[in-house]
Structures are given as structure tokens and as C-alpha cells.
């Protein structure tokens, strides 16, 4: 494989990973454990000022990069089957899970790393919720000590890095979703001990004890007030699944729910035969309802649904749960979802955002998005993960 | 322990119940004329068992592929290495030292075996200790029934979830085989209460999916399925097999015990040839089980008080439960349900229409070539060796300790264990001989707690076995102390 093919394939692989592997990390990892971490009550609050400021530049960069990648689709399959992938994978160590670790610290020596900063925010009028999500992803395609490639040319690179920003306004049902992908070449993206940046967006990560702060800003913008600050107060629960380490926290205030997740390690699997869909409903600052639904890609076997109530960190299984989705003709995602939990004598209705149907393409396995769960006239913020109806072809 | 503990078929879990002395039992047996597929109540005849080597049997128990399906080892260890094993519902079990296990099994729970699956990759399958092993006060006791296992959850939930971690065709093939079997039986093996075991239903559900001649797995049931609300049983200790002529609560395990035990292989052994292979070492396993001695009571015993309890025991208990000491005896008798009056649901299922079909299949199958299924309309009065370790009591584990067993009006209606396992000696109530418990008011809590044993549920009743009620408190106290020594 010559250099150009390698770059193309790896870039394409990164796009796939971003949409598939990253999704896998969020879904499988969190379903299997991280979601049982107790939510954090935060008195620290946060600033939410201008999350849309990066979209113009991001859209331009994405367009160019996507066009370039679109010519490389066949390389993706070749890469997945190539021995080179194995070589690259073996060159990275299996991550360690230290006894003591600074939350969300960068792990530049690991093959794969991702941060996701998600929020459901309700402005002062208390009505119109907005969903924001900022993601950073890096995939190393050469070992940390493989300097030859970098030294040979400024166009060579060690990491493929991406960032993605999404926003969805529940009142209007409109969505802004843009992504930026950059190579590390020419210092357009990098991970250091205290920051990660891709193109024009930088996340500065600072720690005080267990508390972590993410300051999001434009790389070129020096205005102090044009930033967004994400904070977690407590040590996140960390766990390891295979060769990937996960951590995550959730912060709840009166008008804001924020999730911060971090994963690093080896590349996640893309090949699970079971799809796991999940609804996480934040009932209060110290209480959440987790509903998991599993189904096989083949459509055979049982569809299982289970629910867990997590209150002050204590988990309680809720037994039988009913999960009912209503589809429009030919739609891949439902228009609405109703989850009934008999043991709680409650039912939760979710109007599935159009972002599911609109944001899906053939490169995706599924969609994860903020939702509002209606129950007895109340709207609870939550996260919904769904796969398209015909997932067997993906 | 949840899902993984039910992969294995805890067949012996239906073995015994406490039963009283009743001089009229033999007469009852004479007058009851059971259908020809049932056994009479009363004495159980002896059947000479095939000889075996206990050492070979122990090794086979802890290594062999008698349950030859499970999760791919890589997936299992991934789940194990995460902090999520228990939280995810997989209940991956406890890792403790097990003397004599191969190094390849290092780090695996005691209730699992690492075997090679049909696709040639290593898988982790459940072994018999999922039901028949307990970490008691920090040490694994092989043969002691697990009275804290959780079968209240749908096992398919966790198995299907694990499918998200598969890599490659071989792992997918192993998982699919296993997951499909679990899905077929899952609706029949969910109990209402943590601690009781659905083994009779598990066996029945597996039999229903097996061709009687070839033992091939049939995707659709070939006979009546058991009820979806399984009759609960308390798992009996293996050391009782030294004395018992028939296996299980209703004495339905007649003739060759080793072959009957191979019902534990029915989850995935798909041919007679596979069963024949396992049957080669089954007598060794049976010999090992029969060689197990019960653990001695680890707390202080008031010997003088215990001595005073011997006479009440001999007068009220020994005719059914046998005698102990220098010249022990065990009568091997089934007490009619009309006499013992304990919860009858297990018996009703086993001797009803489903039971008739089950017995018909079993006795016409490969199993029937050596063994015979023939339940009686009564419960076996088990030997009481090591009874202190086997709480809670009665065949369905509905009575938490010996003191309340001897005082029917003191038995709690709704109760739950304080501890969630048998690790802590402080969780054991030495005065009443059983695990500490608390009573729970009806309707307490907004969400049903599966740890609550509600004796008003069908099959979960704590009535009957009203023997010794005429004893005064001092005599009962002495009798309880005496039982600690058995």
C-alpha cells in the first residue's frame, strides 16, 4: 500500500470509526456499565454562550474532506481486511487502568481516544430545550515512537483527528450538524496533556483533584467571553471493557443536563451481532431511569427490554418493561416511542427528533441524541440511542 | 449471581425436603395406588450404582465439557475485566481458589469451565457449581447448594447484550448456539424470589425441545412445556447422595443416578453420541459427589444442651430422617403429601399432565436406558448431615431457620435475608440456625423487591411439616442444638 492509499484508507476508516466505532463505544460501553454511575449535582453551574460559532469554518472543512474521502470508499473494505491493520493495532499497548487517574486526562499513547460533551439546555423561559453535542476523536495510525513518518514530510501524520458539533432545537425541530476532520499535519490537530484541538476548535482540559474542566473555544479566538466551560466535580467512575477504558459523568442543574464521556484504548469492535438501543431518562438530580433494548441484526432471536432505576447510585432492576415504537411508512426511525414501566406505574412518551431520520446515512449504525420524555405533563431530559429499522444490512 | 449461574442445569436441585417421623407412612404407602408411571410413597428401594473414581470425577466436574456451549472466552473475560459484570446482569460469579484446576482457568469463576466449543475456540460454560457450590465464610464448599442465587431476571437480557461484543464468525457461532437455547427456555426459568432455584422447570423446558430418539435440538417444543411460573426449590447438598436411593424431592430420580445427572448436559449436547461421551465419566462424577462430607458446624456448640436434644430428635424426627452417631441409619422414605402437608405445587406439576409427558419422554429416551423418572406423590425426608449449612428449609426454602421450622406459627410470611451471600459469618444466626433475615410488611416499598420471600405466592408456601410443635421451648432449643452436630 503506497502512502496515498494509506492516508486515504485511514482517513476513511476514521470517518467510519467516528460514526460506527464511536457509536459503539457510547452504546455498548455505557450500557454495560458506565450508566450506573451516580449523577452529579452541581452547584457550579456553567456558561453556555455561543456554541454555534464554529460551524461556518467547520462546514467548509468538512465539505472538502468529505469530497476527498468519497473517492476512497473501496479502500475502506481493503483496509479492514489488510494485515496492516493488525500491524498497526499490535504496535499500541493494551491500556492500563491505573488505580488513580486524573479524570479525562489525555492518553496520547493509546490508539484510540474520544471525548463527548453533550447537553440538554433549557433557556430561562423554561420551554425550549436545545441539544448540543461536541465530540473529539483521535485515532493513531502509527505508534508513538514511529517518528519516521512524521519526519519524512509535513504531510505525514501520526493521528487522524476529528471533531463534530451538533445542535438541535426542540421548539423548531431544526438541527445544525457539522463536522470537521483534520489530519495532524501542519499542526492542524493535536492532543497534548492539557488540550485537544482539531482545526479551529480547542478543548482545554484542566484538573483540580477529581474535578475536571473543559473550556471550549475557537483556536484563533482570544476573547475570554467567547468560550464555553464544562465542569465535572467528582471523580468519574472508570471501567474497562476489553482493551478500552471508559469514564463518564453527568451534571444536573435546574435548566441543564450535561454528560461528559471519555474513552481510550484500542479500536473498538465494529462487528457485534447484537444492537443495543438505550433510553436514559434523567428524572431528577439524583435519579435516572435506564431502559435497554437488544435485538439481533439478523432479526432472529429474542428482543429483550430491561429497565433499571438508579437512585443515589443504588441500582434497582424493574422487571417487565414495554417498549413501543411507532413508524411512518418507509421510515428507518420511529416517529415516537412509548416506554411503559409497570413496576413504577409510569409511562414515558418520546417524540423522536427528526435528527434521527435526517442524520442517518449508510455509513452510520445508529443515532444517539438528546430527547425529552413526557410523563404526566412533565418533560424529563434524556438520551436516546436507536438503530435503523433495517439494521441487518449495515 | 444471575444469568451465568443458570446456564448450567442444576438438576440435583430438586433433591430433598425435611420430613418428619410418622409411623403411619408405610400404611399410607400401602393404600395409595399411584398411576403406573408414578412411584409409591414410602420406602425407596436401593439400586446398585455404577462404580467410579472420585478423584477422576472431581477433575471431570471442574474441567470437562458436559455443558458444551457458553460465551466465547474472550467475551467472557472482557465482561469480567470490566467493573460491569454484576451490574450488567451477567452475574459472572466469584473467582476463588479451586484446588486442582488447570492454569487455563485462572481468573475464571469457580462455577465455570473453560472448554473448546464446536467452532474450535475456547468458550466459558457454566458448571454444576453454579447451583451446587457456595462460597461459605470465604471458602468454596463444593456440593453446598447456593441459596442466594438470583434467578428472578430474564437470562436472555444479559446473554443478548453480550452479543454486542462478538468478533468474528466463530464467536458469533458459539454465541448464537448458546443464546438461542437460553432464549428458548428463558420464559420458564424465572423465579419470583432470589435464592430459590427453577431446576425442575429448566429440565422440563430442555426435554421439551429434544427429540426423544436422537436427542437433537428441536426449535419448537415437542411436548407440553412446564408452567411459566416455576415451582421453586431449595438446592440440596450433594453429600446426601451418600445415603439416598433416589434423587430429587419427589424421589423421581430412580435407578442409575449418574445418567440422571447428565440431564445437566441437555442444554447443548445434541446427539446420543455426545451423551455417550459424557456418560463415560459420569459414574466418576457421581462417585465424587457421594464422597463429599458436609462441613462441620463452625461455631460453638453447647454439648450439654445438644445432648438433651437427642431424645426429642429420636422421638420426633429419626423415623424419617434417620439416626446419627456411631450406628447411623437412614430409612430412605417418601412421606405422602397428605401427611407432610407442605406446599404441594412442585408435586402437582411433577405428577400432573406436564409431569406425565416428561416421564414418558425421559423413560423412552437414552436416559431411560439406565435411569428411570418416577415421581411419588410425596416428599423425600432427606438425611440431615450438615443441616446447619443448608438453610433455608423445606423443599422450597420457605422457612429461614430451624427454630421457625419447629414452630409453625413463628414462620415469617414475608421475609428476606439480610446478606446477599454466604461470605460473612456474622450473617449467620447461630441461635436459630439459619441466615439472618428480616420480616417485610406487605406492600412495603413501591417497587417489588425480588429478595423478599413471599410465602403467600403459589408454590412458595411455608406450611406443613408440623412435627415437634408439641415440644416445649426448652426441648426445641435442645433439639436445635443437637442438629448442629449432625
PDB file of C-alpha atoms in Angstrom, chain A residues 24 28 31-34 36 97 237-243 267-269 271-276 292 294-296 300-302 304-306 308-309 315-319 343-344, chain B residues 2 74-75 77-90 153-154 156-168 172 175-176 179-180 183 446-450:
ATOM      1  CA  UNK A  24     -20.238   1.512  19.627  1.00  0.00           C
ATOM      2  CA  UNK A  28     -22.063  -0.798  24.364  1.00  0.00           C
ATOM      3  CA  UNK A  31     -24.932   0.147  28.530  1.00  0.00           C
ATOM      4  CA  UNK A  32     -22.693  -2.441  30.055  1.00  0.00           C
ATOM      5  CA  UNK A  33     -21.638  -0.328  32.926  1.00  0.00           C
ATOM      6  CA  UNK A  34     -20.975   3.341  32.940  1.00  0.00           C
ATOM      7  CA  UNK A  36     -24.836   3.121  36.645  1.00  0.00           C
ATOM      8  CA  UNK A  97      -6.334   1.128  34.164  1.00  0.00           C
ATOM      9  CA  UNK A 237     -16.458   6.034  37.509  1.00  0.00           C
ATOM     10  CA  UNK A 238     -13.981   4.318  35.230  1.00  0.00           C
ATOM     11  CA  UNK A 239     -14.173   0.844  33.936  1.00  0.00           C
ATOM     12  CA  UNK A 240     -12.538  -1.247  31.323  1.00  0.00           C
ATOM     13  CA  UNK A 241     -14.168  -3.326  28.654  1.00  0.00           C
ATOM     14  CA  UNK A 242     -11.717  -5.347  26.674  1.00  0.00           C
ATOM     15  CA  UNK A 243      -8.966  -3.017  25.589  1.00  0.00           C
ATOM     16  CA  UNK A 267     -10.030   0.396  18.380  1.00  0.00           C
ATOM     17  CA  UNK A 268     -13.474  -0.796  19.307  1.00  0.00           C
ATOM     18  CA  UNK A 269     -15.114  -3.664  17.527  1.00  0.00           C
ATOM     19  CA  UNK A 271     -18.847  -6.372  14.329  1.00  0.00           C
ATOM     20  CA  UNK A 272     -21.228  -7.119  17.197  1.00  0.00           C
ATOM     21  CA  UNK A 273     -24.178  -9.159  16.060  1.00  0.00           C
ATOM     22  CA  UNK A 274     -26.481  -7.570  18.602  1.00  0.00           C
ATOM     23  CA  UNK A 275     -27.641  -3.981  18.553  1.00  0.00           C
ATOM     24  CA  UNK A 276     -28.325  -2.308  21.853  1.00  0.00           C
ATOM     25  CA  UNK A 292     -32.047  -1.082  27.364  1.00  0.00           C
ATOM     26  CA  UNK A 294     -31.394  -5.528  22.478  1.00  0.00           C
ATOM     27  CA  UNK A 295     -32.062  -7.069  19.097  1.00  0.00           C
ATOM     28  CA  UNK A 296     -30.003  -9.076  16.682  1.00  0.00           C
ATOM     29  CA  UNK A 300     -33.840 -13.647  14.735  1.00  0.00           C
ATOM     30  CA  UNK A 301     -33.785 -14.397  18.422  1.00  0.00           C
ATOM     31  CA  UNK A 302     -35.459 -12.509  21.209  1.00  0.00           C
ATOM     32  CA  UNK A 304     -35.137  -8.015  25.171  1.00  0.00           C
ATOM     33  CA  UNK A 305     -36.013  -4.935  27.151  1.00  0.00           C
ATOM     34  CA  UNK A 306     -34.868  -4.245  30.674  1.00  0.00           C
ATOM     35  CA  UNK A 308     -33.002  -0.087  35.875  1.00  0.00           C
ATOM     36  CA  UNK A 309     -33.779   2.710  38.268  1.00  0.00           C
ATOM     37  CA  UNK A 315     -29.482   0.280  41.194  1.00  0.00           C
ATOM     38  CA  UNK A 316     -32.815  -1.462  41.173  1.00  0.00           C
ATOM     39  CA  UNK A 317     -33.994  -3.740  38.400  1.00  0.00           C
ATOM     40  CA  UNK A 318     -37.554  -3.016  37.361  1.00  0.00           C
ATOM     41  CA  UNK A 319     -38.652  -6.266  35.782  1.00  0.00           C
ATOM     42  CA  UNK A 343     -43.433  -1.603  38.437  1.00  0.00           C
ATOM     43  CA  UNK A 344     -43.268   2.196  38.544  1.00  0.00           C
TER      44      UNK A 344
ATOM     45  CA  UNK B   2     -27.725 -14.281  37.896  1.00  0.00           C
ATOM     46  CA  UNK B  74     -12.627 -13.573  25.041  1.00  0.00           C
ATOM     47  CA  UNK B  75     -16.057 -12.018  25.503  1.00  0.00           C
ATOM     48  CA  UNK B  77     -13.125 -12.247  30.132  1.00  0.00           C
ATOM     49  CA  UNK B  78     -13.837  -8.817  28.677  1.00  0.00           C
ATOM     50  CA  UNK B  79     -17.019  -8.653  30.655  1.00  0.00           C
ATOM     51  CA  UNK B  80     -15.236  -9.985  33.672  1.00  0.00           C
ATOM     52  CA  UNK B  81     -12.470  -7.424  33.447  1.00  0.00           C
ATOM     53  CA  UNK B  82     -14.872  -4.561  33.334  1.00  0.00           C
ATOM     54  CA  UNK B  83     -16.444  -3.391  36.509  1.00  0.00           C
ATOM     55  CA  UNK B  84     -19.728  -4.059  34.883  1.00  0.00           C
ATOM     56  CA  UNK B  85     -20.132  -7.790  35.246  1.00  0.00           C
ATOM     57  CA  UNK B  86     -22.588  -7.747  38.059  1.00  0.00           C
ATOM     58  CA  UNK B  87     -24.187  -4.501  37.062  1.00  0.00           C
ATOM     59  CA  UNK B  88     -24.909  -5.739  33.588  1.00  0.00           C
ATOM     60  CA  UNK B  89     -26.915  -8.679  34.832  1.00  0.00           C
ATOM     61  CA  UNK B  90     -24.393 -11.245  33.803  1.00  0.00           C
ATOM     62  CA  UNK B 153     -34.204 -11.900  35.908  1.00  0.00           C
ATOM     63  CA  UNK B 154     -34.766 -12.815  32.296  1.00  0.00           C
ATOM     64  CA  UNK B 156     -31.774 -13.594  27.751  1.00  0.00           C
ATOM     65  CA  UNK B 157     -31.311  -9.926  28.579  1.00  0.00           C
ATOM     66  CA  UNK B 158     -27.702 -10.342  29.623  1.00  0.00           C
ATOM     67  CA  UNK B 159     -26.874 -13.025  27.056  1.00  0.00           C
ATOM     68  CA  UNK B 160     -28.184 -10.940  24.188  1.00  0.00           C
ATOM     69  CA  UNK B 161     -26.330  -7.917  25.484  1.00  0.00           C
ATOM     70  CA  UNK B 162     -23.081  -9.834  25.484  1.00  0.00           C
ATOM     71  CA  UNK B 163     -23.643 -10.437  21.788  1.00  0.00           C
ATOM     72  CA  UNK B 164     -22.693  -6.843  21.131  1.00  0.00           C
ATOM     73  CA  UNK B 165     -19.089  -7.724  21.932  1.00  0.00           C
ATOM     74  CA  UNK B 166     -18.616 -10.551  19.462  1.00  0.00           C
ATOM     75  CA  UNK B 167     -15.829 -10.573  16.942  1.00  0.00           C
ATOM     76  CA  UNK B 168     -15.628 -12.932  14.018  1.00  0.00           C
ATOM     77  CA  UNK B 172     -20.790 -15.444  16.617  1.00  0.00           C
ATOM     78  CA  UNK B 175     -22.771 -17.281  20.990  1.00  0.00           C
ATOM     79  CA  UNK B 176     -25.717 -17.903  18.688  1.00  0.00           C
ATOM     80  CA  UNK B 179     -28.146 -17.573  23.092  1.00  0.00           C
ATOM     81  CA  UNK B 180     -30.783 -19.427  21.089  1.00  0.00           C
ATOM     82  CA  UNK B 183     -33.969 -17.788  24.635  1.00  0.00           C
ATOM     83  CA  UNK B 446     -43.105   0.995  45.850  1.00  0.00           C
ATOM     84  CA  UNK B 447     -41.075  -1.339  43.665  1.00  0.00           C
ATOM     85  CA  UNK B 448     -41.301  -5.091  44.277  1.00  0.00           C
ATOM     86  CA  UNK B 449     -38.136  -6.388  45.861  1.00  0.00           C
ATOM     87  CA  UNK B 450     -37.193  -9.770  44.394  1.00  0.00           C
TER      88      UNK B 450
END
